[in-house]
XYZ file of C-alpha atoms in Angstrom:
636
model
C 144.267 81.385 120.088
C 144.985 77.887 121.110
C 142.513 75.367 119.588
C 141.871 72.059 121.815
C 142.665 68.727 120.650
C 139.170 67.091 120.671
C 135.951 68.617 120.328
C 133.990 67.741 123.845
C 131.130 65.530 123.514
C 127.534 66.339 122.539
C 129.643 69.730 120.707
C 130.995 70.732 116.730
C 133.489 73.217 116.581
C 132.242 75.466 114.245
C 133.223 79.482 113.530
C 130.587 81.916 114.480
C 129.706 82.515 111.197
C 129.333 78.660 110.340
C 127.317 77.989 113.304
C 124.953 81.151 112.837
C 124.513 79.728 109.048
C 123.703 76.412 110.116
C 120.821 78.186 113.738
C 119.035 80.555 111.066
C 118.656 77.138 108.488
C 117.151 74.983 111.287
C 114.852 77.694 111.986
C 110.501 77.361 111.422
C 107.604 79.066 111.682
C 104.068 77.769 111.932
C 100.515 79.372 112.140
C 97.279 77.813 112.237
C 98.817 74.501 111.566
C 101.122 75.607 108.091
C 104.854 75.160 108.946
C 107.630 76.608 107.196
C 111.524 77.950 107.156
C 111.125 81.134 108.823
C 114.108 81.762 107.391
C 114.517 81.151 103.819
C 117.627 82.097 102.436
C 120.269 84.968 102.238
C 120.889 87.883 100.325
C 124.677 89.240 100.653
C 126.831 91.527 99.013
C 130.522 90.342 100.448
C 133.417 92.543 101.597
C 136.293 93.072 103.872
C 134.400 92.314 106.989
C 132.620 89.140 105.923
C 133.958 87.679 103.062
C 136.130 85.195 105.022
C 133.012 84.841 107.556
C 129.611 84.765 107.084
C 130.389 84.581 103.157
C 132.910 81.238 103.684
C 129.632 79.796 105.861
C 127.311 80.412 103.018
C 129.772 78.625 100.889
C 130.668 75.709 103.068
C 126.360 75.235 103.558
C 126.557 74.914 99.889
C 129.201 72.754 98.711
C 129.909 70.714 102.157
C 127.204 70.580 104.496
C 127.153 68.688 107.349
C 125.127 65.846 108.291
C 121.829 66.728 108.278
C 122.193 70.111 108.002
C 119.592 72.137 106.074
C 120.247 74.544 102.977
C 120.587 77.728 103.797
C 120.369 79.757 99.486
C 122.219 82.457 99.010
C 121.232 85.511 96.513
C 123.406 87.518 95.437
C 121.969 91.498 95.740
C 123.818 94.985 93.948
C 122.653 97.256 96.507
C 122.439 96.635 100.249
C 119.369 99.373 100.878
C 118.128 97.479 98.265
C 118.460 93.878 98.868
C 116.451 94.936 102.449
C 113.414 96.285 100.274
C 113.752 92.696 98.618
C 113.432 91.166 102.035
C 110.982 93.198 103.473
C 108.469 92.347 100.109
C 109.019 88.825 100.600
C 108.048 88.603 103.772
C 105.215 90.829 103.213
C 103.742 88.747 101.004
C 104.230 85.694 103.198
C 101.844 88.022 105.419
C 105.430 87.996 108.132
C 105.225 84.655 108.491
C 108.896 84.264 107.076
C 112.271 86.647 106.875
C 115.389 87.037 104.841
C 118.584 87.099 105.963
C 120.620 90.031 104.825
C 124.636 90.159 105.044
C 126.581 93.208 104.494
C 130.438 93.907 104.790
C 131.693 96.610 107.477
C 131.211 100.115 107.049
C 129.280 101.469 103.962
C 128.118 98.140 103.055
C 126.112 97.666 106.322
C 125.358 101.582 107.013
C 123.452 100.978 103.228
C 121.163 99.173 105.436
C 119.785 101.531 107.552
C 117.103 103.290 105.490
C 116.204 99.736 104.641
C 115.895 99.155 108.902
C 113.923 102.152 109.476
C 111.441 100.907 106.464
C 110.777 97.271 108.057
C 110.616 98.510 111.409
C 107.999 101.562 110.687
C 106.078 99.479 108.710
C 105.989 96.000 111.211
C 108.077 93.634 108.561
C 109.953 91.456 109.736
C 113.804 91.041 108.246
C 116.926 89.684 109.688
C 120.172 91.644 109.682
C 123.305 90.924 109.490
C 125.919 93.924 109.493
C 129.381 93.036 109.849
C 131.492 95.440 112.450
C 135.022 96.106 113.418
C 137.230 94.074 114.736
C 136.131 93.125 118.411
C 139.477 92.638 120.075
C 140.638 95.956 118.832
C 144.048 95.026 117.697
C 143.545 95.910 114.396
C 142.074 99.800 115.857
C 141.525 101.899 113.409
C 140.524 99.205 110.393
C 139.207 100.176 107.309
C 135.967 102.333 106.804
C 136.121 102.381 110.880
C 134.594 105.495 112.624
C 136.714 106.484 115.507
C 134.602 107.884 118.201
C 137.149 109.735 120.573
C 134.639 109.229 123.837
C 134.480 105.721 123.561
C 136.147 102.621 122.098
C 132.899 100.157 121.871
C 130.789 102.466 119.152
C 130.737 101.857 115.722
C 128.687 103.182 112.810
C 126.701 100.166 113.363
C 125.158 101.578 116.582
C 123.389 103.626 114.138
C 120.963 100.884 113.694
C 119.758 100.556 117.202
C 116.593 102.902 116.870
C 115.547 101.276 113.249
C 115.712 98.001 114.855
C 113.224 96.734 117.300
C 116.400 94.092 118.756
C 120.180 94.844 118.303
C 122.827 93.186 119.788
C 126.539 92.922 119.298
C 128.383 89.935 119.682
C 131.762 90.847 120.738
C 132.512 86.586 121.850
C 130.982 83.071 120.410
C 128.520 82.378 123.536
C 127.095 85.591 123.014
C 125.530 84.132 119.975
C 123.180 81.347 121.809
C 121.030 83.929 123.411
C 121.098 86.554 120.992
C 119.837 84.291 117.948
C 117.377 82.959 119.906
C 115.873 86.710 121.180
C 116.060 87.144 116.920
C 113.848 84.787 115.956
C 111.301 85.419 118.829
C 111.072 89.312 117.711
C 110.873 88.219 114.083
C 107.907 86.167 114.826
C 106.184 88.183 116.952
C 103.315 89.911 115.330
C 102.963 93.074 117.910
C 107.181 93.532 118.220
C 108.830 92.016 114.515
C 110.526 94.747 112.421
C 114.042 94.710 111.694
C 116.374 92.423 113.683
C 120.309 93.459 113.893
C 122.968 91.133 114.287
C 126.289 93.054 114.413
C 129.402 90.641 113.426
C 132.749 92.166 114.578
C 134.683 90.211 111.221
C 137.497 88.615 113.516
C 134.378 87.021 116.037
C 132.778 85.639 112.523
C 135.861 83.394 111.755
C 136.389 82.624 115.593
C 135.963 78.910 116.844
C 134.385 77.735 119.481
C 132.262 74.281 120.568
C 128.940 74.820 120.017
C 126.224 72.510 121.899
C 124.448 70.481 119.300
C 121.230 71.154 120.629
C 121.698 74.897 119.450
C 121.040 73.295 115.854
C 118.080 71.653 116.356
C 115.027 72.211 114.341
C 112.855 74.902 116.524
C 109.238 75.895 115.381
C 108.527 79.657 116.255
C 104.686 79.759 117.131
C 103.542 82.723 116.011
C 100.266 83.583 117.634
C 96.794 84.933 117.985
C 96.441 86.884 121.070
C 92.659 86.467 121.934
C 90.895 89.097 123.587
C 90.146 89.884 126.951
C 86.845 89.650 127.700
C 85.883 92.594 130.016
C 87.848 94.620 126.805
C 84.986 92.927 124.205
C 82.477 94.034 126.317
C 83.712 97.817 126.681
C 83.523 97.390 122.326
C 80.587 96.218 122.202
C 79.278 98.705 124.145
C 80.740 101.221 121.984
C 79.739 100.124 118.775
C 75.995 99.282 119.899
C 75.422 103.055 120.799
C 76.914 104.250 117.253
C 74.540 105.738 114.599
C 77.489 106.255 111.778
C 80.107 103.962 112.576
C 83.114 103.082 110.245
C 85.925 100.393 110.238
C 89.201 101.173 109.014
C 90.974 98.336 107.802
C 94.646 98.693 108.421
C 97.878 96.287 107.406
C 97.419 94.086 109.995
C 93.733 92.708 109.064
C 95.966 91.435 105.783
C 98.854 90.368 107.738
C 96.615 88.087 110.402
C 94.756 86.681 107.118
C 91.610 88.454 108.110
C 89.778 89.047 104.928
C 87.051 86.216 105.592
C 86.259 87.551 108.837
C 85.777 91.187 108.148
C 83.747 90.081 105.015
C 81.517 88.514 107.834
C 81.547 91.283 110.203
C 80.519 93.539 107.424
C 77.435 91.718 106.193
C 76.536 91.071 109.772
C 76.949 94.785 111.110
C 76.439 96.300 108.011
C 79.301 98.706 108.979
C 81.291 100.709 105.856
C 84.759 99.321 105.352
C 87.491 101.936 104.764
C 91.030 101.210 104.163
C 94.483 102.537 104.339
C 97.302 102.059 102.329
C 98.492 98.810 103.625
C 95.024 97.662 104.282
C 93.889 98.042 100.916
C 92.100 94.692 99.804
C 91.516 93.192 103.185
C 88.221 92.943 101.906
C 87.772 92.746 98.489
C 86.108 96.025 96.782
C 83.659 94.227 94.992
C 81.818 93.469 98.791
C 78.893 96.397 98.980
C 80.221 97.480 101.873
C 83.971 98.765 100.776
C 83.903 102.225 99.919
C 87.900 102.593 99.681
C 90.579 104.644 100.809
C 90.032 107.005 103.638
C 92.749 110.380 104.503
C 94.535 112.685 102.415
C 94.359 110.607 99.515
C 91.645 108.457 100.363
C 88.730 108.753 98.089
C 85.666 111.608 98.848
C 82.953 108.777 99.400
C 85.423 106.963 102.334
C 86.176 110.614 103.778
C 82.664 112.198 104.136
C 82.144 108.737 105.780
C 84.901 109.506 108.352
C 83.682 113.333 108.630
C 80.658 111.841 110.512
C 81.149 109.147 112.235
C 80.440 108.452 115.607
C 82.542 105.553 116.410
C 85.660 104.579 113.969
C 87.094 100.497 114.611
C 90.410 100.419 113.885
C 91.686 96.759 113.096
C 95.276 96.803 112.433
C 96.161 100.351 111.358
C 98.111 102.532 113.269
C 96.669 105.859 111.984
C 99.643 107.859 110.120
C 98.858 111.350 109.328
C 97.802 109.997 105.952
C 95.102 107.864 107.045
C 93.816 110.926 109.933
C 94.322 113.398 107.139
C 96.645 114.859 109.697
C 94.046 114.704 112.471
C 91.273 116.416 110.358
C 89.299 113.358 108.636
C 87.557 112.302 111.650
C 85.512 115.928 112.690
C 82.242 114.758 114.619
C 82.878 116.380 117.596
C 81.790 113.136 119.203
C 83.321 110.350 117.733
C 85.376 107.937 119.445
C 87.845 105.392 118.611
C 87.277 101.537 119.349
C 90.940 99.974 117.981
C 91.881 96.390 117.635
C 95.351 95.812 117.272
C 97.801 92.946 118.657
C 100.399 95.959 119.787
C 99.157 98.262 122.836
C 100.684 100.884 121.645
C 98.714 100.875 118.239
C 95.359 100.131 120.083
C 96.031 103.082 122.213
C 95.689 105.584 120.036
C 93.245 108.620 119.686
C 92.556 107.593 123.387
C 90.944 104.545 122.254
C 88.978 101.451 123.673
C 92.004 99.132 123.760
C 91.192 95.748 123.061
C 94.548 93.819 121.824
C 94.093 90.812 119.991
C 94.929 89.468 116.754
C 92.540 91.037 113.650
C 91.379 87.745 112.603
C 90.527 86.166 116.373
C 89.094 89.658 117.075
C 87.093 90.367 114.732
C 85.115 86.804 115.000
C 84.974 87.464 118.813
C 83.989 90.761 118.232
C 81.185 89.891 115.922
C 80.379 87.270 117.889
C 79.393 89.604 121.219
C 77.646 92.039 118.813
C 74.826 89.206 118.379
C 72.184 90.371 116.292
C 73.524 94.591 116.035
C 73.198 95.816 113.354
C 73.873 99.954 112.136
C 71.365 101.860 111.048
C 70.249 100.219 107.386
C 70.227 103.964 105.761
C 73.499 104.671 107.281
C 74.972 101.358 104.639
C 73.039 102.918 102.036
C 74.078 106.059 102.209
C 77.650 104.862 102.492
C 76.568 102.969 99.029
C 75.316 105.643 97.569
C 79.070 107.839 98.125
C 80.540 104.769 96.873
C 78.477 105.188 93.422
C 78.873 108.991 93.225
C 82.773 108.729 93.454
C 82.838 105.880 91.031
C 80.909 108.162 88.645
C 83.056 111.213 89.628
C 86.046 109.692 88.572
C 85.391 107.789 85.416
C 87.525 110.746 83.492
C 90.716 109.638 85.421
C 90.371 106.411 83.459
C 89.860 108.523 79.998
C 92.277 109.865 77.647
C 92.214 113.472 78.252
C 93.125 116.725 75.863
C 96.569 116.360 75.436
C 99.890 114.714 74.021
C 100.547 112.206 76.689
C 99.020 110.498 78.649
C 98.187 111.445 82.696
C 99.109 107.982 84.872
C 95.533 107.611 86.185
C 94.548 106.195 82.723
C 97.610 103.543 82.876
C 96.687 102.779 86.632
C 92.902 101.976 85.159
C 94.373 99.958 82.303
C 96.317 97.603 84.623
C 93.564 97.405 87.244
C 91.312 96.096 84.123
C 94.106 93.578 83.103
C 95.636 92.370 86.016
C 94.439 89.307 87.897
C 93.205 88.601 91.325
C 95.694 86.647 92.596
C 98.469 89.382 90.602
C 100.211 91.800 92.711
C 100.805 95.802 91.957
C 103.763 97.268 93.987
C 104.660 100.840 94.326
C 105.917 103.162 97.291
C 106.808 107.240 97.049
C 105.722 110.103 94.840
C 102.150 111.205 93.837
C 101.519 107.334 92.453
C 100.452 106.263 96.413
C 97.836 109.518 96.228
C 96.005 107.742 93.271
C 96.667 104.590 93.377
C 94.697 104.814 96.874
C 91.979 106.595 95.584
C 91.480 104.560 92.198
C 92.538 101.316 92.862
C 89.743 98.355 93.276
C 91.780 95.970 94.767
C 89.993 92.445 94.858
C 92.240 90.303 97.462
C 94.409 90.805 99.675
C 97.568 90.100 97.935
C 96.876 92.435 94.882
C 97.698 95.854 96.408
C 101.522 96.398 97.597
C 102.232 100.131 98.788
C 105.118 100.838 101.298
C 103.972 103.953 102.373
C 104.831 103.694 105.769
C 108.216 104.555 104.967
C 107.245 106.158 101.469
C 110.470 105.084 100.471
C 111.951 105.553 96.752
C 113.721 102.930 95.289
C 111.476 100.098 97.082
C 109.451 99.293 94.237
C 111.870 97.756 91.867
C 113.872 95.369 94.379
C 110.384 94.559 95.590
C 109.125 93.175 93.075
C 112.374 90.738 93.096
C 111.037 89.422 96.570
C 107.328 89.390 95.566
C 107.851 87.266 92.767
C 110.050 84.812 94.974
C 107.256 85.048 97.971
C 104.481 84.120 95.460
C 105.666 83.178 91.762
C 102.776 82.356 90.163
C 101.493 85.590 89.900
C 101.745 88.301 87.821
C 104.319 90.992 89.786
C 104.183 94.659 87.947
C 106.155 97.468 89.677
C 105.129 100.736 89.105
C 108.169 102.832 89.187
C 108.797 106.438 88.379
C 111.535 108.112 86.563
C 112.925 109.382 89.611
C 112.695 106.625 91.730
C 114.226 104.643 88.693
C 117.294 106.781 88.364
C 117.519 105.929 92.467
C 117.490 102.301 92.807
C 118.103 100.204 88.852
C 120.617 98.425 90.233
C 118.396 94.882 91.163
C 117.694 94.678 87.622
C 121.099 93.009 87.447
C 119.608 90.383 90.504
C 116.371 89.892 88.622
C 117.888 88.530 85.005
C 120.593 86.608 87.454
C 118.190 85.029 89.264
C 116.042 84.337 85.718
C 112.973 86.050 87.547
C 109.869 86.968 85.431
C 108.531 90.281 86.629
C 106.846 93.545 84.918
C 108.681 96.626 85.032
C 106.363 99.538 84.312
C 108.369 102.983 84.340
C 106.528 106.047 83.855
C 108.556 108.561 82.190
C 107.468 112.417 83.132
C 110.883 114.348 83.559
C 110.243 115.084 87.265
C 108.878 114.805 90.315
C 105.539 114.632 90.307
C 104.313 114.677 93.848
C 106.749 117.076 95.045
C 106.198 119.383 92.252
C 102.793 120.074 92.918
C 103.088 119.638 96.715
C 105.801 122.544 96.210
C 103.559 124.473 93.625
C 100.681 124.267 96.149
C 102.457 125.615 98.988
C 103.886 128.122 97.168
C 107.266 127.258 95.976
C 106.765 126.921 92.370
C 108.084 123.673 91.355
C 111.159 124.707 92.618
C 113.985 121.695 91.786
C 111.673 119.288 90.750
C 112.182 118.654 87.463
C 115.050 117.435 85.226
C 116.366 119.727 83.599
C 119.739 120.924 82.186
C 121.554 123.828 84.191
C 120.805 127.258 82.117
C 123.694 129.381 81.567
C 121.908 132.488 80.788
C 119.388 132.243 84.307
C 121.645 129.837 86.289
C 118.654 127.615 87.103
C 118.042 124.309 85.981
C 115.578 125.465 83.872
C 117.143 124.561 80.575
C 116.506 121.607 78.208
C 115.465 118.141 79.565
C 118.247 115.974 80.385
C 119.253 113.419 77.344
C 118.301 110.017 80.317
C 117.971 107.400 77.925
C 115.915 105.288 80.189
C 114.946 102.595 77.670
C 118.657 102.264 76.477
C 119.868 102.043 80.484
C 117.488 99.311 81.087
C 118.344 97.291 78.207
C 121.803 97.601 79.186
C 121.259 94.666 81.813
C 119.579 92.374 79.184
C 116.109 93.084 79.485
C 113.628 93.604 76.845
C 111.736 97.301 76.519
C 109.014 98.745 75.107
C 108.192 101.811 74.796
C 104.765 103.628 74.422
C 103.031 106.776 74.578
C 99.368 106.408 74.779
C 96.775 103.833 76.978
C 96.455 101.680 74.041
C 99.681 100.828 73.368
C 100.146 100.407 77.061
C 97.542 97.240 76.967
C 99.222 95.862 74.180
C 102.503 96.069 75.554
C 101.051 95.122 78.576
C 99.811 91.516 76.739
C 103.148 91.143 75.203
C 104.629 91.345 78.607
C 102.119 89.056 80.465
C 102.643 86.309 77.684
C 106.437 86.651 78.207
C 108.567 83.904 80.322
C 111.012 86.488 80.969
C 110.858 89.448 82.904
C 110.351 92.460 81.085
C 109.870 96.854 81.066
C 107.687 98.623 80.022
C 108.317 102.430 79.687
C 105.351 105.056 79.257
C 105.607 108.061 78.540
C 103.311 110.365 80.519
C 102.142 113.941 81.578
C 104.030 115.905 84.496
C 101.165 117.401 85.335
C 98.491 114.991 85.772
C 95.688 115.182 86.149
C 95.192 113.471 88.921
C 91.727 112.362 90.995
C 89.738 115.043 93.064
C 90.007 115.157 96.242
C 88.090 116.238 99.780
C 90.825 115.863 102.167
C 94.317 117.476 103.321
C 97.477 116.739 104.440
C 99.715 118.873 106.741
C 103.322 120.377 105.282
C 103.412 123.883 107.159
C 104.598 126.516 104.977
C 106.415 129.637 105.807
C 104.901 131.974 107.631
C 107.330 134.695 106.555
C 107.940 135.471 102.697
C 109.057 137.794 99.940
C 107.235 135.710 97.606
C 103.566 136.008 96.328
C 103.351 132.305 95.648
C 104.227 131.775 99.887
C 102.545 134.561 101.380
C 98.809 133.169 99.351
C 100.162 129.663 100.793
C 100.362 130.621 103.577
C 97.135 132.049 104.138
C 95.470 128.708 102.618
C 97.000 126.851 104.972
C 96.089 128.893 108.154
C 92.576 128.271 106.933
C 93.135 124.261 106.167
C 95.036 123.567 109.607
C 91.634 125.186 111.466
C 89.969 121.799 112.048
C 92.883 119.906 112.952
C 92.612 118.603 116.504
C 93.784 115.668 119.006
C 91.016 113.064 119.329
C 90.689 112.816 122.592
């Protein structure tokens, strides 16, 4: 390619890679008057693909900026799935306001992405992709780790992330760049749209030339915004609401993510309507208000669901009602009851043929208590609310006590870091049966405390997460909760975390197996079948044998970090102490009880089971089942 002798005016001749560097580092975000980088820094693994592109752009940012140019840090990550659950925490905990870059090479280093994709983009977090591709003029056809498709010569594996990314584009030539970066950044600050944003980088356009515009490097500030809502909608809610006898609200991911928790505080003591929450709505208002009885759906907690059993009219803010938080579309059983959903994305405020009213959690919920006046539920409807609240706080005082036996179930290790942990502290966990309990159990007391993917569910989140919590907010106290299982999926970021000199708490409950699935396969009548970790017996040919000789402890400290290891609740809070008055990060490994117990529970969740069976186990399953799936219905 021939390169001109001067660069025209009002240009800089820049590769792709170079010029994309120095867009993302000139790139803000502001809400409500606070302005920052929307996008922070990088996290790469290099490769074949982008070593020599965006990798050589990181580099030159580093060591030879140009003038004026901002800083764009680079991170190095061990695991590209992983390094994505880093970004997707970070920007969590900036409630979306900012997003990490992630780099990858071509082939298996970018396809590692994907799950990571599909996890931000289920769950509404924003993150910034960057997958490098094949080469776009072809001449090198097939390169390395290239999937020939034989019906077309444009497809690579990295179309595979157009349906886990809410924008994708490809840029085969420089100009292509302009527009697409800008469409980026609007998606990643968009509250109803963000999720994950794909880049693909064919590696020969990365270390291509070309005269870039100066203005493309000017600071921008993305606006991210409140939608307000329409009026003739606030009055069809209000309408709604005023003719309910049991109403609820749930309180979904997005009343934390708009920075609601002073406004539903206020709509609560004004309405006196019960507060429920999901998963990722957990703390939007603290559970020390009157009014927050807790997790509602199949492991919500019995007070929250006998709530939902009866209610009239259920407000949504900012959920999207997964099968967890419907218990599969049988939670919500008044024959009657009717859905009034705020949500800044139609498609969420749609559901369960809903009164729409899109607008922003925060701005709606002040509106909407504003147009409610004087309402106020029935006052023996909020104490009897209170008085479920009570009984399942009495109910499950046990799960917090050491029970008959050797070790220890994880309920009373979940009670001992609720006790110790601060407000402003933050408890991160995903998959497995620690979600089920954790939801139930958990008194979170701000918004920031309580940090479940379980959009996703995804195993192997918790431990990189906690990487990008602790960079999000570092003055608080970051413990990841991680099983055995999930451990033996994802250690690598351990490496990352004692690189990057990161303080967080590693808490790894050791139990030989899979909880959840065990008794979710024991209940449907599989018996445990493959879920624990075992040795392969030579006399039955199952694995069945000894436990495997995992020296979890001894793998962890491997990578430099200290361990302790305990076996009882006790212990726990003393190692617990040690760890909290530590300046490094540290792990804590507990030993625990496979088979719980765990917290009673009122509620269901659907896995069908086979309706045809040799088995005992199935055929009583599947009887049970028939039964549970009878008051399962659309809510219409």
């Amino acid at each position: 390619m021939s390169v001109p002798s001067s660069t025209p005016a009002g240009t800089v001749r820049l590769t792709v890679a170079q010029a994309l560097v120095r867009f993302l580092a000139a790139q803000f975000a502001e809400r409500d008057g606070v302005r920052d980088r929307l996008i922070p820094g990088t996290f790469g693994i290099f490769g074949h693909g982008n070593v020599a592109g965006v990798g050589q752009a990181l580099l030159q940012n580093a060591t030879d900026p140009a003038d004026g140019e901002n800083p764009m840090p680079y991170y190095q990550a061990r695991n590209e799935q992983n390094m994505v659950h880093t970004a997707v925490a970070y920007a969590r905990t900036t409630n979306r306001l900012q997003a990490f870059a992630c780099a990858a090479s071509i082939g298996p280093g970018s396809t590692n992405m994907i799950t990571g994709a599909a996890l931000a983009t289920v769950d509404r977090i924003p993150v910034l992709l960057l997958p490098s591709d094949i080469f776009a003029t072809r001449t090198v056809d097939p390169v390395l780790q290239q999937l020939e498709d034989e019906t077309a010569g444009d497809v690579s594996v990295n179309d595979a992330f157009r349906p886990v990314s809410r924008y994708f584009d490809r840029i085969s030539r420089p100009e292509q760049l302009i527009p697409a970066a800008l469409q980026a950044m609007r998606v990643l600050t968009d509250p109803a749209e963000t999720g994950a944003v794909t880049l693909s980088l064919p590696q020969d356009v990365q270390a291509e030339a070309f005269d870039w515009p100066l203005e493309f490097f000017r600071e921008r500030t993305w606006h991210v915004a409140r939608p307000v809502p329409e009026p003739a909608a606030l009055e069809r809610a209000v309408t709604a609401i005023r003719a309910a006898r049991r109403p609820v609200l749930i309180a979904g991911g997005g009343a934390i993510y708009s920075e609601a928790s002073e406004a539903l505080a206020a709509f609560a003591d004004a309405t006196g309507i019960p507060v429920l929450d999901t998963q990722a709505g957990k703390g939007a208002l603290s559970a020390d208000h009157p009014l927050a009885i807790g997790g509602v759906g199949s492991t919500g907690n019995n007070a929250a669901n006998e709530l939902a059993a009866e209610a009239d009219v259920i407000i949504g803010v900012g959920t999207r009602y997964t099968d967890f938080t419907t218990a599969s579309h049988t939670a919500f059983r008044n024959p009657e009851a009717h859905f009034v959903n705020l949500n800044v994305k139609a498609f969420d405020a749609a559901k369960h043929s809903a009164t729409m009213v899109v607008t922003d959690a925060r701005t709606g919920l002040d509106a909407l208590r504003a147009a409610l006046g004087d309402h106020r539920a029935p006052a023996e409807h909020g104490e009897r609310a209170q008085q479920l609240r009570a009984q399942w706080e009495e109910l499950v005082e046990p799960c917090f006590q050491p029970y008959d036996q050797e070790l220890p179930a994880q309920t009373e290790i979940f009670g001992a870091l609720n006790d110790m942990m601060g407000d402003e502290d933050i408890v991160i966990n995903a998959a497995g049966s620690m979600p089920g309990d954790l939801q139930a159990l958990w008194k979170a007391r701000s918004p920031i405390q309580y940090h479940l993917e379980y959009g996703y569910s995804c195993m192997g989140y918790e431990l990189p997460a906690s990487l990008g919590a602790k960079m999000a907010s570092p003055t608080s106290e970051v413990v990841a909760i991680i099983g055995d299982g999930t451990f033996q999926m994802a250690p690598q970021e351990i490496a990352t975390i004692v690189a990057e000199r990161v303080k967080v708490i590693l808490v790894i409950l050791q139990n030989h197996g899979w909880s959840s699935i065990g008794s979710l396969s024991e209940s449907h009548g599989s018996q445990r079948f493959g879920t624990k970790y075992r040795m392969r017996n030579e006399e039955t040919g199952m694995l069945d044998g000894d436990k495997l000789p995992f020296d979890i402890p001894a793998n962890i400290r491997s990578y430099g970090l200290e361990v302790q290891e305990v076996s009882d609740t006790a212990a726990f809070r003393e190692a617990y102490r040690r760890a909290e008055a530590s300046s490094e990060a540290t792990a804590i490994v507990v030993n625990t009880n496979l088979y719980g117990p765990n917290p009673p529970g009122n509620s269901w969740w659907d896995v069908p089971v086979s309706q045809v069976s040799r088995l005992e186990s199935t055929q009583q399953a599947s009887t049970a089942y028939e039964a549970e799936k009878a008051p399962q219905r659309h809510y219409l």
